[in-house]
CSV table of C-alpha atoms in Angstrom, one decimal:
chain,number,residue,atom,x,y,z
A,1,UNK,CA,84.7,107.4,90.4
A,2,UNK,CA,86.8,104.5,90.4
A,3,UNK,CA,88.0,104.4,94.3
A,4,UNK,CA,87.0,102.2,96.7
A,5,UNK,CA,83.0,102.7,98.0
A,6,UNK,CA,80.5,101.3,101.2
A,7,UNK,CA,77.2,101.0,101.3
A,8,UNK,CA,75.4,102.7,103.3
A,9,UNK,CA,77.6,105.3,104.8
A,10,UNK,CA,75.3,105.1,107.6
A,11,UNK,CA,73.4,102.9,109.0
A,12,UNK,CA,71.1,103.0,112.4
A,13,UNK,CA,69.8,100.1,114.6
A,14,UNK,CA,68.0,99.2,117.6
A,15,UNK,CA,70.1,96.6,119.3
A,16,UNK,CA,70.1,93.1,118.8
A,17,UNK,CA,69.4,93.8,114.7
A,18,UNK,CA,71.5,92.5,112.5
A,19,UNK,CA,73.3,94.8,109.6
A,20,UNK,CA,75.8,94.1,106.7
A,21,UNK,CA,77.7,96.5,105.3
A,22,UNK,CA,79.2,96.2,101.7
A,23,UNK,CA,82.9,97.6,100.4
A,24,UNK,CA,83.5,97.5,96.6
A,25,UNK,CA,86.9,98.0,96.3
A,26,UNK,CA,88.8,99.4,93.4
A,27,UNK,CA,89.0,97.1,91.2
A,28,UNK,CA,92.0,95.5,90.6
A,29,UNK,CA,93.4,94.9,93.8
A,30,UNK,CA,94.0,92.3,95.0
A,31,UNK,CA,93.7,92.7,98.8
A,32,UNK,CA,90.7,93.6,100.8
A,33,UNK,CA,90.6,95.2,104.4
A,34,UNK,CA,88.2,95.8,107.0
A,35,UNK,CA,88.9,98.1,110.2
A,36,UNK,CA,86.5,99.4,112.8
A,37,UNK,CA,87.7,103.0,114.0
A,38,UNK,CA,86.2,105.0,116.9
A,39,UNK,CA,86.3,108.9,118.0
A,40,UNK,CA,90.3,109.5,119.0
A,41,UNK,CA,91.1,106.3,118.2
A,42,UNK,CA,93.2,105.2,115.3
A,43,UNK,CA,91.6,102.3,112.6
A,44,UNK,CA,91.6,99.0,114.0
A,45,UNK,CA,92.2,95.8,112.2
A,46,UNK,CA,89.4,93.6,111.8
A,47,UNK,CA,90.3,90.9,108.8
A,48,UNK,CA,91.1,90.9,105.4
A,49,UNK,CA,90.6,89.0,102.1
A,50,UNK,CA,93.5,88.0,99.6
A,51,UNK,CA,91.3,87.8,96.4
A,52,UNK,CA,88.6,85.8,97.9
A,53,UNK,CA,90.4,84.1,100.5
A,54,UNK,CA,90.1,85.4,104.1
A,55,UNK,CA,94.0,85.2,105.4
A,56,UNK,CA,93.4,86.5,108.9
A,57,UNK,CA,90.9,87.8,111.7
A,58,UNK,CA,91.6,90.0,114.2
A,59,UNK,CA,90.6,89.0,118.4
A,60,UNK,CA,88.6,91.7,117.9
A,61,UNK,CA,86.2,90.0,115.6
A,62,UNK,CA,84.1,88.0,117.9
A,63,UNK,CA,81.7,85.5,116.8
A,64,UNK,CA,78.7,88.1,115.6
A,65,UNK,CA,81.0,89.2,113.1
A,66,UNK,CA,81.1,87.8,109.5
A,67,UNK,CA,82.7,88.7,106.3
A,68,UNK,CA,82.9,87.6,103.2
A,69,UNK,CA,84.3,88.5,99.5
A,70,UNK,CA,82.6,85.6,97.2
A,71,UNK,CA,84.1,86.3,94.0
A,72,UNK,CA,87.1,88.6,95.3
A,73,UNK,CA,85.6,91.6,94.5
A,74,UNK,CA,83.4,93.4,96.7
A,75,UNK,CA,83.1,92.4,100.8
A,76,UNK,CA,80.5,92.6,102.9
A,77,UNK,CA,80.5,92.8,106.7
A,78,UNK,CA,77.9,91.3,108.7
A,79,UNK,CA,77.1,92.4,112.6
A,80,UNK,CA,74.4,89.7,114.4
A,81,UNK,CA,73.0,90.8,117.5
A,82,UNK,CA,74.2,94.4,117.5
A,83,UNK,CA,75.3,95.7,121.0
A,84,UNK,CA,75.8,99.4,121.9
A,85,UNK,CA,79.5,98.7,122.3
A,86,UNK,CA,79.6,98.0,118.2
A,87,UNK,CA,78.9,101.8,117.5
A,88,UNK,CA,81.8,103.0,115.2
A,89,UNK,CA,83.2,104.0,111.9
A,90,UNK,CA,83.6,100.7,109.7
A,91,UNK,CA,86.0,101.7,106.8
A,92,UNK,CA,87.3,99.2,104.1
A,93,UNK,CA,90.7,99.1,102.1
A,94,UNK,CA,91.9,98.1,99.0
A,95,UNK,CA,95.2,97.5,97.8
A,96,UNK,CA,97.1,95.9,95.0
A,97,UNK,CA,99.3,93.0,95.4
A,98,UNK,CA,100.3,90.7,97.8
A,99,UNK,CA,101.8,92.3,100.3
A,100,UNK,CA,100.9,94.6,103.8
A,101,UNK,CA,103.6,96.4,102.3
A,102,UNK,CA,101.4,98.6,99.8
A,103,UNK,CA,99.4,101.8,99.5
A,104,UNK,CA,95.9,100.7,101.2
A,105,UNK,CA,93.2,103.3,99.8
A,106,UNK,CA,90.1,103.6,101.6
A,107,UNK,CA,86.4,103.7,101.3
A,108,UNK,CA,84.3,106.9,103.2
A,109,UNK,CA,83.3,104.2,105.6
A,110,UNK,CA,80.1,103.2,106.8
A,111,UNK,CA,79.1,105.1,110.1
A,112,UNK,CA,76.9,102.8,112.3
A,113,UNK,CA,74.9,103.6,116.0
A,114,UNK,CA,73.3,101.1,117.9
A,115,UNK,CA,70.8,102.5,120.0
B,1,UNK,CA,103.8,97.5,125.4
B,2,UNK,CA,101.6,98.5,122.6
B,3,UNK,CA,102.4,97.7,119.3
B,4,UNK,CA,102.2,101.1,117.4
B,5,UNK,CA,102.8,104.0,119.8
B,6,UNK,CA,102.1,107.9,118.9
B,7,UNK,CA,101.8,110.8,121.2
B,8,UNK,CA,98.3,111.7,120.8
B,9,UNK,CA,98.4,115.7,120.7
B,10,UNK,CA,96.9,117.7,120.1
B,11,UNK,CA,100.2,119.6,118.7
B,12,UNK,CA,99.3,123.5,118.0
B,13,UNK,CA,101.8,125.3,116.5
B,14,UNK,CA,102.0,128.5,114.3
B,15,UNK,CA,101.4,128.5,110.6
B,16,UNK,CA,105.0,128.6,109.4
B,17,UNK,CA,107.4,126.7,112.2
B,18,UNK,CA,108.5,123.2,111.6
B,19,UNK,CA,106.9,120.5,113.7
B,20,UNK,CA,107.9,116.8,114.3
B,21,UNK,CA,106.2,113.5,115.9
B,22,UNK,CA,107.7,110.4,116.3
B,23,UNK,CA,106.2,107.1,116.5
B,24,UNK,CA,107.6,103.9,118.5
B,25,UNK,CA,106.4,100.4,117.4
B,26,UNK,CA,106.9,97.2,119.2
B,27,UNK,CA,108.5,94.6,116.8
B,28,UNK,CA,111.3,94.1,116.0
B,29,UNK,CA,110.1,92.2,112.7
B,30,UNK,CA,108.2,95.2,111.3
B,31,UNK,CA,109.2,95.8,107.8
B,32,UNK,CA,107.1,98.5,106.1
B,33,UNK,CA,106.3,101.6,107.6
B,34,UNK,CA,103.8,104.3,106.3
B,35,UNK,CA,102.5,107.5,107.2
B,36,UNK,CA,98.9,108.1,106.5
B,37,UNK,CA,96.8,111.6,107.1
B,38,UNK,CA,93.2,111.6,108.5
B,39,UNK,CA,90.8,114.7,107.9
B,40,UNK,CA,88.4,115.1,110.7
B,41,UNK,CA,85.6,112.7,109.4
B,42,UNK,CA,87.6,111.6,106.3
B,43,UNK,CA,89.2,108.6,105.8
B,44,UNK,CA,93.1,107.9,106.1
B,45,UNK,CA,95.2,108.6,102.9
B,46,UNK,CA,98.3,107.6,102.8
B,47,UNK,CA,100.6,111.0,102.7
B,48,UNK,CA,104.5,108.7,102.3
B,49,UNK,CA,105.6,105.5,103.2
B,50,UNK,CA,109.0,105.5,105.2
B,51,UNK,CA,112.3,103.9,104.0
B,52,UNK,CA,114.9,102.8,105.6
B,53,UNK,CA,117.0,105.9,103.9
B,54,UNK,CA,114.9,108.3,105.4
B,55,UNK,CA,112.7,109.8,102.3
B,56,UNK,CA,111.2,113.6,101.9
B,57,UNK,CA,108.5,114.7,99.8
B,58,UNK,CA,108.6,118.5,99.6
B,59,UNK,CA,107.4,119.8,103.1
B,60,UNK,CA,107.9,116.2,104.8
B,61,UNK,CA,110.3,114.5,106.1
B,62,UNK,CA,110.1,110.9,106.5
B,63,UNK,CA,112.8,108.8,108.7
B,64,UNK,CA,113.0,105.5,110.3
B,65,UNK,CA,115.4,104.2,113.0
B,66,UNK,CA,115.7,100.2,113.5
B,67,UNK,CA,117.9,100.1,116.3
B,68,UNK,CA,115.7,102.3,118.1
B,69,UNK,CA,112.5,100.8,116.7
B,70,UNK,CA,110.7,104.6,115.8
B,71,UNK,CA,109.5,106.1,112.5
B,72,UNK,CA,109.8,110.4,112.6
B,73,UNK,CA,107.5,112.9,110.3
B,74,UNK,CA,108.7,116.2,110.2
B,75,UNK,CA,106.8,118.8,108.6
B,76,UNK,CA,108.5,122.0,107.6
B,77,UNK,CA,107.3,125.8,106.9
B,78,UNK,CA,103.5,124.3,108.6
B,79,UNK,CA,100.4,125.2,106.3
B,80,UNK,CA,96.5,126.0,107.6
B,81,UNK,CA,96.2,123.1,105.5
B,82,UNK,CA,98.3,120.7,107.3
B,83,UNK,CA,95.7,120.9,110.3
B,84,UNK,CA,95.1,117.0,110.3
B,85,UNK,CA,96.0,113.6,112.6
B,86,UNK,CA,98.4,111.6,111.1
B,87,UNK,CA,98.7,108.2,111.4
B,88,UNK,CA,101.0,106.1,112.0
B,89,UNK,CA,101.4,102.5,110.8
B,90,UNK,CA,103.6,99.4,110.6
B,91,UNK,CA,103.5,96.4,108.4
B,92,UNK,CA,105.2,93.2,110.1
B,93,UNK,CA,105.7,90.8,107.4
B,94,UNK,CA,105.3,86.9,108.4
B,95,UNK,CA,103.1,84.8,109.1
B,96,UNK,CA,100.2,87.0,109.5
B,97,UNK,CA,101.5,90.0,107.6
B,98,UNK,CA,99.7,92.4,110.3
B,99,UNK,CA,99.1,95.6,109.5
B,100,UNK,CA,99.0,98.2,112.6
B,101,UNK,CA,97.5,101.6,113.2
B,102,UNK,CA,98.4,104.2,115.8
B,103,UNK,CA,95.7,105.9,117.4
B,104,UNK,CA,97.0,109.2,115.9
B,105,UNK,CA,98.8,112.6,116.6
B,106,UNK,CA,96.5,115.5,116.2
B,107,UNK,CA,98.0,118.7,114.9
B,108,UNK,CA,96.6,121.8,114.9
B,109,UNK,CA,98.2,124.9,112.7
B,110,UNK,CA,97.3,128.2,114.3
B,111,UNK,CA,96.9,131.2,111.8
C-alpha cells in the first residue's frame, strides 16, 4: 500500500503523558500536513512541512505541541502534558508540489483519548 | 465571520432527487477551491476540486462564484452510496498559503 499511513491509529493516555504520533506520507510529495479533527467538526489545521521545512503553525498549536519531519519524509507529532481537551482525531496529509492548491491525500488518522 | 462556512445538515433526501449545498468563505484572496467527502470514521478524500468554469464529474456539479465569494456541489439522481459529509475547503494563496476546512454538510440518502 503506497498511501499515506499513522502510527498508532490509537492511542490512550492518562493525562499529563506525553505521546507522538508518526505520519509516513506517500512518498514523493513534497508537502506534509497535520490537522486535529473532532466529532461534527470539520479537520482543523495544525502546521505543515515543505520537504523538511515547517512553513507555518496554526494558533491552535500551543506550546505542548511539536512536530517535526527530519529528513522530509515521515512526521511525527508530539503532545507534552496531555489534557482532556486534546482528545481527537489526528490525521496527516500528503501532497505533491508546492502549492495549497493540490490534491491532499490522507492517512486513517491516529485516534487519541486522554482520560 | 468564519472563514469557511457550510450549512451543517443533516440534509435527508430520497434516493434519486438532486440535492445541492453551498459553501460561503471569507477571503476574498482564496484561490483554490476543493470539495472533499468524509465517510463516517474515514478520512477526507478529495471527490473534485472547483474551477472557476464551473466543472462536473458525472453526478456532480461543481461551481464557484467570486463576486459572491461561494463554492456550490450539486449532486444529481442521489445514490445510497452518496450518504456522506462533504467538505468544503479553500486554499488562499500568499503568504501563508492556508488551507481551510469547513466543518461539513451531512447528507443522508433515504431508500
Amino acid at each position: 500500500d503506497t498511501g499515506v499511513s499513522q502510527d498508532p491509529r490509537h492511542k490512550i493516555t492518562k493525562r499529563g503523558q506525553n505521546v507522538t504520533f508518526r505520519c509516513d506520507p506517500i512518498s514523493e510529495h513534497n508537502r506534509l500536513y497535520w490537522y486535529r479533527q473532532t466529532l461534527g467538526q470539520g479537520p482543523e489545521f495544525l502546521t505543515y512541512f515543505q520537504n523538511e521545512a515547517q512553513l507555518e503553525k496554526s494558533r491552535l498549536l500551543s506550546d505542548r505541541f511539536s512536530a517535526e519531519r527530519p529528513k522530509g519524509s515521515f512526521s511525527t507529532l508530539e503532545i507534552q502534558r496531555t489534557e482532556q481537551g486534546d482528545s481527537a482525531m489526528y490525521l496527516c496529509a500528503s501532497s505533491l508540489g508546492t502549492s495549497g492548491s493540490r490534491e491532499q491525500f490522507f492517512g486513517p488518522g491516529t485516534r487519541l483519548t486522554v482520560l | 465571520r468564519k472563514e469557511v462556512e457550510q450549512d451543517p445538515g443533516p440534509f435527508n433526501v430520497p434516493e434519486g432527487a438532486t440535492v445541492a449545498f453551498n459553501c460561503t468563505y471569507s477571503n476574498s484572496a482564496s484561490q483554490s477551491f476543493f470539495w472533499y467527502r468524509q465517510d463516517c470514521r474515514k478520512e477526507p478524500k478529495l471527490l473534485m476540486s472547483v474551477y472557476s468554469s464551473g466543472n462536473e464529474d458525472g453526478r456532480f456539479t461543481a461551481q464557484l462564484n467570486r463576486a459572491s465569494q461561494y463554492i456550490s456541489l450539486l449532486i444529481r439522481d442521489s445514490k445510497l452510496s452518496d450518504s456522506a459529509t462533504y467538505l468544503c475547503v479553500v486554499n488562499m494563496r500568499g503568504r501563508d498559503d492556508k488551507i481551510i476546512f469547513g466543518k461539513g454538510t451531512r447528507l443522508h440518502i433515504l431508500p
